PDB file of C-alpha atoms in Angstrom:
ATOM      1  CA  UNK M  27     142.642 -52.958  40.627  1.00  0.00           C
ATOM      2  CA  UNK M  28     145.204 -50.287  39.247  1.00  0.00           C
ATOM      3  CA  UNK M  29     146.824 -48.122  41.776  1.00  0.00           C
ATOM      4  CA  UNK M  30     146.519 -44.642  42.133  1.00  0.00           C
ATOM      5  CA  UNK M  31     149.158 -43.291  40.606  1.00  0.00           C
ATOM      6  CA  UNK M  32     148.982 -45.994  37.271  1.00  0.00           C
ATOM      7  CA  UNK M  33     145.497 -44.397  36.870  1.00  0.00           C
ATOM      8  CA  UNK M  34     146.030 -41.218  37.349  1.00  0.00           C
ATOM      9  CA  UNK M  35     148.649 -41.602  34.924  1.00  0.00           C
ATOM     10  CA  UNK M  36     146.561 -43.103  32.500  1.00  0.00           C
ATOM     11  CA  UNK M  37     143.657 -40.852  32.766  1.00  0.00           C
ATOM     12  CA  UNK M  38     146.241 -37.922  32.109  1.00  0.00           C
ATOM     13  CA  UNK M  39     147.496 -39.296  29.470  1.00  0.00           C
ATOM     14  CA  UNK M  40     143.448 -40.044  27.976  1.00  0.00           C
ATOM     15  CA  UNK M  41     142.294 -36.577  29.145  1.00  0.00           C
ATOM     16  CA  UNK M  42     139.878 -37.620  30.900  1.00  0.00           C
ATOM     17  CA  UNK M  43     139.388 -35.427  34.331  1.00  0.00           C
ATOM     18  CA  UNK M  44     139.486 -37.076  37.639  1.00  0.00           C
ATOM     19  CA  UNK M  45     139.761 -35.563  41.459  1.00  0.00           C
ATOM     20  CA  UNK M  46     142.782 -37.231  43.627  1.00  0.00           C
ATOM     21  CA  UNK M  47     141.777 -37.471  47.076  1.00  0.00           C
ATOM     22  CA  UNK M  48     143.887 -37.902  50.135  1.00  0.00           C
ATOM     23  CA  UNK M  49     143.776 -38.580  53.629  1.00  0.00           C
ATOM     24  CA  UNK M  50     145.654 -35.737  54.945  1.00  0.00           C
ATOM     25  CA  UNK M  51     145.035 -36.278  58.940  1.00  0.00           C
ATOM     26  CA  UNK M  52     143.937 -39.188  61.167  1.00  0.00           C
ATOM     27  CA  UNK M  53     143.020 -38.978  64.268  1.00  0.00           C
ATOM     28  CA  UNK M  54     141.637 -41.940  66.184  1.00  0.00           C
ATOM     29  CA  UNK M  55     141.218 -44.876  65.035  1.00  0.00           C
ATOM     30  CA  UNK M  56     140.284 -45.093  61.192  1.00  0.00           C
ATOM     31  CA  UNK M  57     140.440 -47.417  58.412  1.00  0.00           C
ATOM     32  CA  UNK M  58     143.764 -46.124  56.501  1.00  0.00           C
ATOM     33  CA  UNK M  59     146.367 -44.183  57.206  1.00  0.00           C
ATOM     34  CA  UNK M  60     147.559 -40.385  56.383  1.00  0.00           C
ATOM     35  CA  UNK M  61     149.015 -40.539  53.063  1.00  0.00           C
ATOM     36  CA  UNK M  62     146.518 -43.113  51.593  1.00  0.00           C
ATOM     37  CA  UNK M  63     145.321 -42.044  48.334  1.00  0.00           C
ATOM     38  CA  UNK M  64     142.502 -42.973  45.602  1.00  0.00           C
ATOM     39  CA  UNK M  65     141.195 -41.696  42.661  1.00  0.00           C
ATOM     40  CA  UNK M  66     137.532 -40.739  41.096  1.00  0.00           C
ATOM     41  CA  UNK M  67     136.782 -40.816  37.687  1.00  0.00           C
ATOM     42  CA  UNK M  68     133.329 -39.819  36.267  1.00  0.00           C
ATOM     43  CA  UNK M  69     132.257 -44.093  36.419  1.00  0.00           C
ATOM     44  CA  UNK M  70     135.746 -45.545  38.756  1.00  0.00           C
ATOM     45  CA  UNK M  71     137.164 -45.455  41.674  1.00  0.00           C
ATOM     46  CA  UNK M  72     140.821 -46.454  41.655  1.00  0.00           C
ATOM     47  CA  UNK M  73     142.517 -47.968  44.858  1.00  0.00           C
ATOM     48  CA  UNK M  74     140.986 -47.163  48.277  1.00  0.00           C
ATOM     49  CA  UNK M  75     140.730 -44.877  51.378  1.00  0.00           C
ATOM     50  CA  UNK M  76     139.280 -47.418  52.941  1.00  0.00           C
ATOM     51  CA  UNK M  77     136.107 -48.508  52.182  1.00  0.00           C
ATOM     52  CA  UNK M  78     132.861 -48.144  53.806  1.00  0.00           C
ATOM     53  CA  UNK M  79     130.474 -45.178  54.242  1.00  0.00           C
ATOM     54  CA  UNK M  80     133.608 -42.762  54.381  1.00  0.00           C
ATOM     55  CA  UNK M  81     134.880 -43.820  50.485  1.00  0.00           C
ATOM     56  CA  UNK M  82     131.255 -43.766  49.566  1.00  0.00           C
ATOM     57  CA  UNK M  83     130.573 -40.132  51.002  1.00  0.00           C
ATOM     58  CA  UNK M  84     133.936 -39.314  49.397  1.00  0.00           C
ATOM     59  CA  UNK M  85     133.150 -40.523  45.950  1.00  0.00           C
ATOM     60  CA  UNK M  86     129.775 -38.604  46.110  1.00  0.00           C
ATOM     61  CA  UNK M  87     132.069 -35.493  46.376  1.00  0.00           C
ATOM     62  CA  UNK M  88     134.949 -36.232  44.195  1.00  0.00           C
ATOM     63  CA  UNK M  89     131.769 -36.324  41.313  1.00  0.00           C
ATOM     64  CA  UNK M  90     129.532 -33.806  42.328  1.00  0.00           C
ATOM     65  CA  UNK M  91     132.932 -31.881  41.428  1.00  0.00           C
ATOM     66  CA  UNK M  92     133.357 -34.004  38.677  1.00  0.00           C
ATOM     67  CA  UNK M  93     130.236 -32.632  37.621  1.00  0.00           C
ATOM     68  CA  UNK M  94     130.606 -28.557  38.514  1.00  0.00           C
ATOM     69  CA  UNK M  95     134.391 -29.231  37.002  1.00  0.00           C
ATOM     70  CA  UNK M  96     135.318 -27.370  40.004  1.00  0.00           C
ATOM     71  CA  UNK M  97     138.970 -26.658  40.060  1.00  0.00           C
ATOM     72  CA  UNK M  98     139.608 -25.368  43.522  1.00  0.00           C
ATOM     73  CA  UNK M  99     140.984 -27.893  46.004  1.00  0.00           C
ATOM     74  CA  UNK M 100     138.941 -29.048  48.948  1.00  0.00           C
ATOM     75  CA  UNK M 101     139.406 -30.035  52.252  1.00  0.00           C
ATOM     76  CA  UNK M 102     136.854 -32.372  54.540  1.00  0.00           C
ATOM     77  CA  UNK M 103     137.148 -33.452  57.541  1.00  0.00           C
ATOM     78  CA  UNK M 104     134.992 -36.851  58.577  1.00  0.00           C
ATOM     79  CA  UNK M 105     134.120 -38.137  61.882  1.00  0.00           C
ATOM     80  CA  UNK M 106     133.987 -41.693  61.592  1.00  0.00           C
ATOM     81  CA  UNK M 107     130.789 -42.419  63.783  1.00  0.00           C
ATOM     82  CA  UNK M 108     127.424 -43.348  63.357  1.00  0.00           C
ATOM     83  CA  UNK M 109     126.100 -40.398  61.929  1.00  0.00           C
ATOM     84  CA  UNK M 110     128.728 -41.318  58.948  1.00  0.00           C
ATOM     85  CA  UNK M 111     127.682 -44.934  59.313  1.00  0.00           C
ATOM     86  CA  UNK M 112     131.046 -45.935  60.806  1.00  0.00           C
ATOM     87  CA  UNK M 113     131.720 -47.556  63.815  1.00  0.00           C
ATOM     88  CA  UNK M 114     136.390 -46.462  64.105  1.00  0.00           C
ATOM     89  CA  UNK M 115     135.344 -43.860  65.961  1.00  0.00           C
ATOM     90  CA  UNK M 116     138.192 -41.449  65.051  1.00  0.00           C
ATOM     91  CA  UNK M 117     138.125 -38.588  62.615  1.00  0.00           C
ATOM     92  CA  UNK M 118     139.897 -38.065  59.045  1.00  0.00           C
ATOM     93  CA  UNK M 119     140.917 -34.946  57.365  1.00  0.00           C
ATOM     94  CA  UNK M 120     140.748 -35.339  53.255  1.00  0.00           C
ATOM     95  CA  UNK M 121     142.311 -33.591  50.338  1.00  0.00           C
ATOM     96  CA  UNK M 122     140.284 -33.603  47.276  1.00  0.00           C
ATOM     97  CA  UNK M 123     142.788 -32.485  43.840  1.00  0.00           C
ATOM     98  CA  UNK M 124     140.281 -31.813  40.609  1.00  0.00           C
ATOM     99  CA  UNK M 125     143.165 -33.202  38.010  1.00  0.00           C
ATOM    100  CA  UNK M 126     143.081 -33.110  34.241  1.00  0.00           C
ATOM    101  CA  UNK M 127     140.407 -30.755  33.286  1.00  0.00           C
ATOM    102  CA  UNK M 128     138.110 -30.988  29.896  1.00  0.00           C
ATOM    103  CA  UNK M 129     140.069 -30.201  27.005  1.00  0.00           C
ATOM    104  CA  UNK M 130     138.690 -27.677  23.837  1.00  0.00           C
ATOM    105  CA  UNK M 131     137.590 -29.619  21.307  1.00  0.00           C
ATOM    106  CA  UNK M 132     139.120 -28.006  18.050  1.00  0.00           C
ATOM    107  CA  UNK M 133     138.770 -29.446  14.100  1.00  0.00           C
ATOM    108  CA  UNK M 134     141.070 -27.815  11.529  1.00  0.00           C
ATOM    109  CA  UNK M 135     140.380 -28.681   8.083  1.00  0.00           C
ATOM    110  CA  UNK M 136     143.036 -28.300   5.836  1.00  0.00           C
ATOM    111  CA  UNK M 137     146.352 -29.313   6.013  1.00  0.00           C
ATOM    112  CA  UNK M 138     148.252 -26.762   3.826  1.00  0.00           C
ATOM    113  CA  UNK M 139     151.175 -23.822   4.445  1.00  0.00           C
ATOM    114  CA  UNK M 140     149.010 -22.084   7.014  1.00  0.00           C
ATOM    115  CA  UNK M 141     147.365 -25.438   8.377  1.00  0.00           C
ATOM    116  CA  UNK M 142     150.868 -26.704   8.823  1.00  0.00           C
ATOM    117  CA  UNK M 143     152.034 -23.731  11.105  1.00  0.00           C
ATOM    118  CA  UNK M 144     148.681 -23.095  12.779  1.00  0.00           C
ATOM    119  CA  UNK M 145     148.096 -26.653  13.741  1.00  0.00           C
ATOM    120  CA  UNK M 146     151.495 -27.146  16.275  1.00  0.00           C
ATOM    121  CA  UNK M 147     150.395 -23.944  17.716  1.00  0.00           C
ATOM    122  CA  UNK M 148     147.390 -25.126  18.893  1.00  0.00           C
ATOM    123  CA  UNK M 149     149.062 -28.184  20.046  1.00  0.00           C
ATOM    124  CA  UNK M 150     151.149 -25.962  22.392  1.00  0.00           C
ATOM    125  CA  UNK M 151     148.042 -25.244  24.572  1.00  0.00           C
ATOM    126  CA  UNK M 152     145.236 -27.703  26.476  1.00  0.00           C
ATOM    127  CA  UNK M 153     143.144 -29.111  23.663  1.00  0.00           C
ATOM    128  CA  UNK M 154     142.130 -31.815  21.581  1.00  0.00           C
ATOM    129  CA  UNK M 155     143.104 -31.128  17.725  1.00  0.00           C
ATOM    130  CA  UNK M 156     141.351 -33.314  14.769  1.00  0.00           C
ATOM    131  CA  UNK M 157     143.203 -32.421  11.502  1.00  0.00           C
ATOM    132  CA  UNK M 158     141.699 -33.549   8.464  1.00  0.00           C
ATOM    133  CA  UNK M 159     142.583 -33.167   4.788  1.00  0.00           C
ATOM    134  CA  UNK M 160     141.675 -35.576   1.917  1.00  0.00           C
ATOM    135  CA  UNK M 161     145.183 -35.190   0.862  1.00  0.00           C
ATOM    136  CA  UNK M 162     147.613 -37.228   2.907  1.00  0.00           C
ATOM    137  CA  UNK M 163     150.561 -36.360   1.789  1.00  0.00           C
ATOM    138  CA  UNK M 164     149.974 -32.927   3.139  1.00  0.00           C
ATOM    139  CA  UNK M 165     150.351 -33.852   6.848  1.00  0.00           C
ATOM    140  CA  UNK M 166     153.980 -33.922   8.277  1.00  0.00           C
ATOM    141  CA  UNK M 167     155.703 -37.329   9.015  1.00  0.00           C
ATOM    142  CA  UNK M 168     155.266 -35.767  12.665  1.00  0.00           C
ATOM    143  CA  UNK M 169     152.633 -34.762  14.376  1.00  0.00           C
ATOM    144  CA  UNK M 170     152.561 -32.793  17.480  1.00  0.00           C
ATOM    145  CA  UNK M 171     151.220 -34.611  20.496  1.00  0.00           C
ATOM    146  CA  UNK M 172     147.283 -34.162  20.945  1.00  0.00           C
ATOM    147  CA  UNK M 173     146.540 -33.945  17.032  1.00  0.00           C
ATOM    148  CA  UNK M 174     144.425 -36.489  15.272  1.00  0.00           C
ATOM    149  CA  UNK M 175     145.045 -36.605  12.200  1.00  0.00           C
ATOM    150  CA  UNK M 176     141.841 -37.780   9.670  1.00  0.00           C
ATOM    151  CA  UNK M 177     142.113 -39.008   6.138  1.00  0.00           C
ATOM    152  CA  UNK M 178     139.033 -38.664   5.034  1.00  0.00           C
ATOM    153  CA  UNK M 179     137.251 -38.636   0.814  1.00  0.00           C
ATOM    154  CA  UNK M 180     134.417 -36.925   2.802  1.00  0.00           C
ATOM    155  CA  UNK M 181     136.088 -34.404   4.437  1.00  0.00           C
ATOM    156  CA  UNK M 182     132.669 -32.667   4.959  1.00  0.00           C
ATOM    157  CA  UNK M 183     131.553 -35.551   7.403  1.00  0.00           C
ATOM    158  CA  UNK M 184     133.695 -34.891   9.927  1.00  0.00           C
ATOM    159  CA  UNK M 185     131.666 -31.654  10.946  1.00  0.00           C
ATOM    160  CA  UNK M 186     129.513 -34.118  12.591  1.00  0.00           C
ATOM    161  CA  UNK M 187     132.331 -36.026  14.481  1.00  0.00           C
ATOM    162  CA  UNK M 188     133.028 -33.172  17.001  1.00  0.00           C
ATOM    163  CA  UNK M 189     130.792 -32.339  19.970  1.00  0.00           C
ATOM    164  CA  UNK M 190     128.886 -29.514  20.664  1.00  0.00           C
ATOM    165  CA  UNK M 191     130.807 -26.901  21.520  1.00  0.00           C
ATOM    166  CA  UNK M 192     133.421 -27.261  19.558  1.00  0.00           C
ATOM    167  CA  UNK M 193     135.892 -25.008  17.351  1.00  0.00           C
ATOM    168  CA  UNK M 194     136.320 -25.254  13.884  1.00  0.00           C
ATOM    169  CA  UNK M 195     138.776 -23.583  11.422  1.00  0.00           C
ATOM    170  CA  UNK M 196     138.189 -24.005   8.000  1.00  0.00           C
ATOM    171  CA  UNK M 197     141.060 -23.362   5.619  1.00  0.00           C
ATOM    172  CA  UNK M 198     141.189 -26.323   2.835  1.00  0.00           C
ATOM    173  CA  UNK M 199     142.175 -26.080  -0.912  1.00  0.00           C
ATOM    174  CA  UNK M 200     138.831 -25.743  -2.377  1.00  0.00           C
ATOM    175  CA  UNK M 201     136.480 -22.685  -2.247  1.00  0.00           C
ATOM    176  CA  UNK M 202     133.733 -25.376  -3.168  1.00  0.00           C
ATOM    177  CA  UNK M 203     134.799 -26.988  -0.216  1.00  0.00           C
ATOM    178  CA  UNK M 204     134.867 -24.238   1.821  1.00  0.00           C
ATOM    179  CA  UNK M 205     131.433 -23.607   1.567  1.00  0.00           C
ATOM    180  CA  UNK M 206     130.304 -26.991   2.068  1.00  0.00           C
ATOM    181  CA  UNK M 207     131.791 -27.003   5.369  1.00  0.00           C
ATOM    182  CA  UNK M 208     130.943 -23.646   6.135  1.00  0.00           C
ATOM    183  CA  UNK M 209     126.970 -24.586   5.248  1.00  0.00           C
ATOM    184  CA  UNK M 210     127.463 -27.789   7.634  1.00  0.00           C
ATOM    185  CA  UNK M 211     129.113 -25.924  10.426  1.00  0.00           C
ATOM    186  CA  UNK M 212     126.530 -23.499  10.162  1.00  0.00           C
ATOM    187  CA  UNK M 213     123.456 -25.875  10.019  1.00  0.00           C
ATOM    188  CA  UNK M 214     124.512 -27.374  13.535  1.00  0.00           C
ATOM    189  CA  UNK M 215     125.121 -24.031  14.838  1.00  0.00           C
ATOM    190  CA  UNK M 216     126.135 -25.318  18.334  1.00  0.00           C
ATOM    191  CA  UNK M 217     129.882 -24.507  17.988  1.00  0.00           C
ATOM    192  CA  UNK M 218     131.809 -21.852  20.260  1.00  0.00           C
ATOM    193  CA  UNK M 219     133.830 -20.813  17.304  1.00  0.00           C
ATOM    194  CA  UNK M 220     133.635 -20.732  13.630  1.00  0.00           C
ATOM    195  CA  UNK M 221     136.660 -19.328  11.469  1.00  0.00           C
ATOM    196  CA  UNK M 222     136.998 -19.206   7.605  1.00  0.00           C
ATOM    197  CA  UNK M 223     140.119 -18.002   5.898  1.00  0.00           C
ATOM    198  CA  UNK M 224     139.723 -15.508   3.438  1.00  0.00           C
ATOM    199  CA  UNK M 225     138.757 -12.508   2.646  1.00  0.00           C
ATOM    200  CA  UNK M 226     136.331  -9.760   3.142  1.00  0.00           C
ATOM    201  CA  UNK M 227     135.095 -10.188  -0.898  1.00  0.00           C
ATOM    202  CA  UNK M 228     134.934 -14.342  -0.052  1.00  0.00           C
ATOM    203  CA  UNK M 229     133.286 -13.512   2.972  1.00  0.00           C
ATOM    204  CA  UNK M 230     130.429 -11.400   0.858  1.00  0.00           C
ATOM    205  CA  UNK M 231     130.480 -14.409  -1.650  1.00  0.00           C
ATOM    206  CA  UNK M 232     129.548 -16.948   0.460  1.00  0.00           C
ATOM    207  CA  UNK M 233     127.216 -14.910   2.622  1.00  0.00           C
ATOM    208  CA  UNK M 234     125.247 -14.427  -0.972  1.00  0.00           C
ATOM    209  CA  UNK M 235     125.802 -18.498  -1.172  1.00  0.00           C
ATOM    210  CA  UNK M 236     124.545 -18.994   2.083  1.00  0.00           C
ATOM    211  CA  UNK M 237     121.334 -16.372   2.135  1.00  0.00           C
ATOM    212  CA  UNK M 238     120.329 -18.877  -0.994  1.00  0.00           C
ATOM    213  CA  UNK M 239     120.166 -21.765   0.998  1.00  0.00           C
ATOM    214  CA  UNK M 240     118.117 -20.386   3.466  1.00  0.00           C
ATOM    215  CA  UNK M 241     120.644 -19.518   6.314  1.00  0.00           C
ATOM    216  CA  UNK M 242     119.564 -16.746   8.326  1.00  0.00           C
ATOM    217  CA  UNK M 243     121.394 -13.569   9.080  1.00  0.00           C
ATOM    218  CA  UNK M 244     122.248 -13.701  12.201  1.00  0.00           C
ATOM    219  CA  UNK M 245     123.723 -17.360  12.151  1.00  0.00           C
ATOM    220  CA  UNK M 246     125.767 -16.643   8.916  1.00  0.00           C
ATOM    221  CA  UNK M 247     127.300 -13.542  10.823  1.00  0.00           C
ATOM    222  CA  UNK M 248     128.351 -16.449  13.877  1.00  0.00           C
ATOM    223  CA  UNK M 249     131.552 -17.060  10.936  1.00  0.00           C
ATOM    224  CA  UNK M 250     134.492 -15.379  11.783  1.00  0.00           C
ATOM    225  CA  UNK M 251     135.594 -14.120   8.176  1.00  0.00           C
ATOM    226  CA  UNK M 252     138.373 -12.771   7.661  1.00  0.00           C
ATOM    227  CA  UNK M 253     139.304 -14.458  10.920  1.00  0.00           C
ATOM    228  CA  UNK M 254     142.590 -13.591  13.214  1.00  0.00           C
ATOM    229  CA  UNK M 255     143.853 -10.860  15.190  1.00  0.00           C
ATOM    230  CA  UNK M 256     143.620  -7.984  13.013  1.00  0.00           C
ATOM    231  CA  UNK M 257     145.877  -6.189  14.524  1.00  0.00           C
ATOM    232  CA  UNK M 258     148.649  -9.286  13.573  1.00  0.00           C
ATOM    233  CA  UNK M 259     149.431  -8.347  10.252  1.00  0.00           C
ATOM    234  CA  UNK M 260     151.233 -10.016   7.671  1.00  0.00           C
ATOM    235  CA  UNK M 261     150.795 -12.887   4.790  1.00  0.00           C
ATOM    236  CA  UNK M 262     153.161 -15.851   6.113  1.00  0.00           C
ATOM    237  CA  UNK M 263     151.944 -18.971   6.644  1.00  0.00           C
ATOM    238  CA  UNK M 264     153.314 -18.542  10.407  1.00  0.00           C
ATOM    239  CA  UNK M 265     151.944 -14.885  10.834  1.00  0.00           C
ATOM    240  CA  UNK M 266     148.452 -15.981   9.622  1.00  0.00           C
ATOM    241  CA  UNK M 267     148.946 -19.024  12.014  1.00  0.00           C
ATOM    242  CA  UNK M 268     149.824 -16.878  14.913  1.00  0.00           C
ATOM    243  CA  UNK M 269     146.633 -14.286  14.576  1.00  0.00           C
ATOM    244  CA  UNK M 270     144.408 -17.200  14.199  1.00  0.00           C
ATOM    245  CA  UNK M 271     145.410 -18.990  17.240  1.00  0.00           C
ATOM    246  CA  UNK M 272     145.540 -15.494  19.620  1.00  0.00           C
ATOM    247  CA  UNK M 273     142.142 -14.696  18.250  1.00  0.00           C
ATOM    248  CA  UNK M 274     140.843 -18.740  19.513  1.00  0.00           C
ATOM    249  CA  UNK M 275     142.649 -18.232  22.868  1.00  0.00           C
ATOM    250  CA  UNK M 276     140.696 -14.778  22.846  1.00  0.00           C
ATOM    251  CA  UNK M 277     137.657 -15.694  22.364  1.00  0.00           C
ATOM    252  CA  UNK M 278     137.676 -19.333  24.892  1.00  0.00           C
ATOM    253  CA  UNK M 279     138.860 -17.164  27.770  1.00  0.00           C
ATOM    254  CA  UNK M 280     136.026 -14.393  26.612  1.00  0.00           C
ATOM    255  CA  UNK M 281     133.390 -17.413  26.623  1.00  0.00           C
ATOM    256  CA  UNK M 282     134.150 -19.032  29.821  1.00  0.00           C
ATOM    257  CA  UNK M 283     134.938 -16.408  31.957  1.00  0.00           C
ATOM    258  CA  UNK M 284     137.511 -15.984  35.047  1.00  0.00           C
ATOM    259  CA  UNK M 285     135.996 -18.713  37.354  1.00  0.00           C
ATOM    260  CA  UNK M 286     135.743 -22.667  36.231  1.00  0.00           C
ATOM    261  CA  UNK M 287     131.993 -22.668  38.640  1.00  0.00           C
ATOM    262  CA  UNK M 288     130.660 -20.531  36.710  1.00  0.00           C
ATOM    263  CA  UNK M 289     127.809 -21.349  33.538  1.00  0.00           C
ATOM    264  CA  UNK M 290     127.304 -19.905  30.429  1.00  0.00           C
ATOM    265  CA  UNK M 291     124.119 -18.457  28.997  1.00  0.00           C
ATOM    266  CA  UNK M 292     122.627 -21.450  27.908  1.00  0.00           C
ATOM    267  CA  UNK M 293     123.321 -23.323  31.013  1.00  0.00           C
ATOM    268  CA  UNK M 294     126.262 -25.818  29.980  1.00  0.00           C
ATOM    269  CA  UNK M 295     129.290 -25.581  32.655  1.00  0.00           C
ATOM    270  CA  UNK M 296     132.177 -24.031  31.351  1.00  0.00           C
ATOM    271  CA  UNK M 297     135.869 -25.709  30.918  1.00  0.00           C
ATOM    272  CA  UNK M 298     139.262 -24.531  31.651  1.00  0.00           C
ATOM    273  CA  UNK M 299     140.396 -21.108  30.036  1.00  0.00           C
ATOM    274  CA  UNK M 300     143.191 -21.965  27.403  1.00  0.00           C
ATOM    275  CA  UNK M 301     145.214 -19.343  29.184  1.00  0.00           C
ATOM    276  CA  UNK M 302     144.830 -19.180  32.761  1.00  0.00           C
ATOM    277  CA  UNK M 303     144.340 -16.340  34.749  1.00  0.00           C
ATOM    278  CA  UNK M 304     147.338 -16.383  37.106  1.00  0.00           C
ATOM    279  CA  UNK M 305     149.127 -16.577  33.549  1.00  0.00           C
ATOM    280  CA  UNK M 306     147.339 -13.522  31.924  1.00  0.00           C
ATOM    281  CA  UNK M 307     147.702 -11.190  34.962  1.00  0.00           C
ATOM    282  CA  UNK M 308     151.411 -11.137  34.453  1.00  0.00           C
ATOM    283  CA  UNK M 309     151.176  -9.414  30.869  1.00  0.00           C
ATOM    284  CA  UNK M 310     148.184  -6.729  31.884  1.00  0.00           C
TER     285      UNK M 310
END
């Protein structure tokens, strides 16, 4: 069994969220001591509070906010008699710690000037990055921590690879290209955000394209095209970069709201703001 703190490490590391619980107060007589520690993951448990009725309540509460991806901490305190199935007889106070929240999912295709300065950007804040190009001598020796870099013939494949939910920024090379992925992003049409470099004449282009092949209206205006803060101006690679990435932060915090409880429209729980709030309320 790996101890708490080589999971918790681990799980960090994997992004996968967990809830750290702690026995915070004993009174009595009870099965470990203040100080003892274990950790809940979505299908583990990781070292021990002690076993028994009391871990198994425990675990049942570590997931349900698992589940809610609650991010408040909790106190609870147990009496450790029959009504809890135990026969100590004392009473435990727990800590339960929501650690290492859901990440945003985010695909960038294309790996050129402004993929290059957008991409470490992104990197910066909580998310998962997949950064594919055909080309691979495009991608830096080094890549920031978090980014996946794909290879990939069939770039347009990869649409499928991320979960629903997702972002996707679509900046490659190829106008061809550009429209492929646009037409497969678009045909899923279960992503949070959708951006397309270019302009406002490619933007009536490929809404022409895209009427053709049957897309309706109102999904084909879901693209973000031009996309960025227009109110960032400039044509470096690193200005382009920097509107794109404010407008993504923008629109997650817009999406999921102030409060990690809370659901979105179509009932799927929301993750953590990109931002945070304590963070944001500094620069109003």
């Amino acid at each position: 069994m790996n101890t708490w703190i080589d999971a918790l490490a681990e799980l960090q590391q994997q992004g996968e969220p967990c809830v750290l619980v702690t026995i915070v107060e004993e009174r009595g007589s009870t099965p470990r001591n203040a100080g003892s520690k274990m950790v809940v993951s979505r299908t583990r448990l990781y070292d021990t509070i002690g076993g028994g009725h009391l871990e198994y309540k425990v675990q049942q509460i570590a997931r349900d906010m698992l589940e809610n991806r609650t991010r408040e901490t909790r106190l609870e305190r147990f009496s450790l008699g029959a009504s809890l199935g135990q026969c100590c007889g004392g009473a435990t106070v727990v800590l339960f710690e929501p650690m290492g929240q859901p990440q945003a999912q985010i695909a960038v295709f294309g790996a050129g000037h402004v993929g290059r300065a957008l991409v470490p950007l992104l990197a910066s804040l909580p998310c998962k990055v997949r950064w594919i190009d055909s080309r691979e001598s495009e991608f830096p020796e080094q890549l920031p921590r978090g980014v996946h870099k794909v290879v990939s013939e069939d770039v347009v494949d990869e649409v499928s690879e991320m979960p629903a939910g997702s972002y996707f920024i679509v900046m490659t090379h190829n106008h061809q290209l550009d429209l492929e992925l646009t037409a497969a992003i678009l045909e899923r049409n279960d992503f949070t955000y959708f951006g397309l470099i270019g302009s406002k004449s490619k933007r009536a282009k490929f809404e022409h394209r895209l009427r053709d092949r049957g897309f309706q209206p109102e999904t084909v205006q879901r693209m973000r095209c031009p996309m960025g803060i227009a109110e960032v101006k400039g044509k470096l690679p690193v200005e382009i970069a920097v509107s794109i990435a404010g407008e993504v932060i923008a629109i997650y915090n817009a999406h999921f709201g102030e409060k990690g409880g809370e659901t979105s429209s179509d009932g799927e729980k929301p993750v953590p703001m990109l931002v945070p709030a304590s963070r944001r309320s500094r620069n109003r």
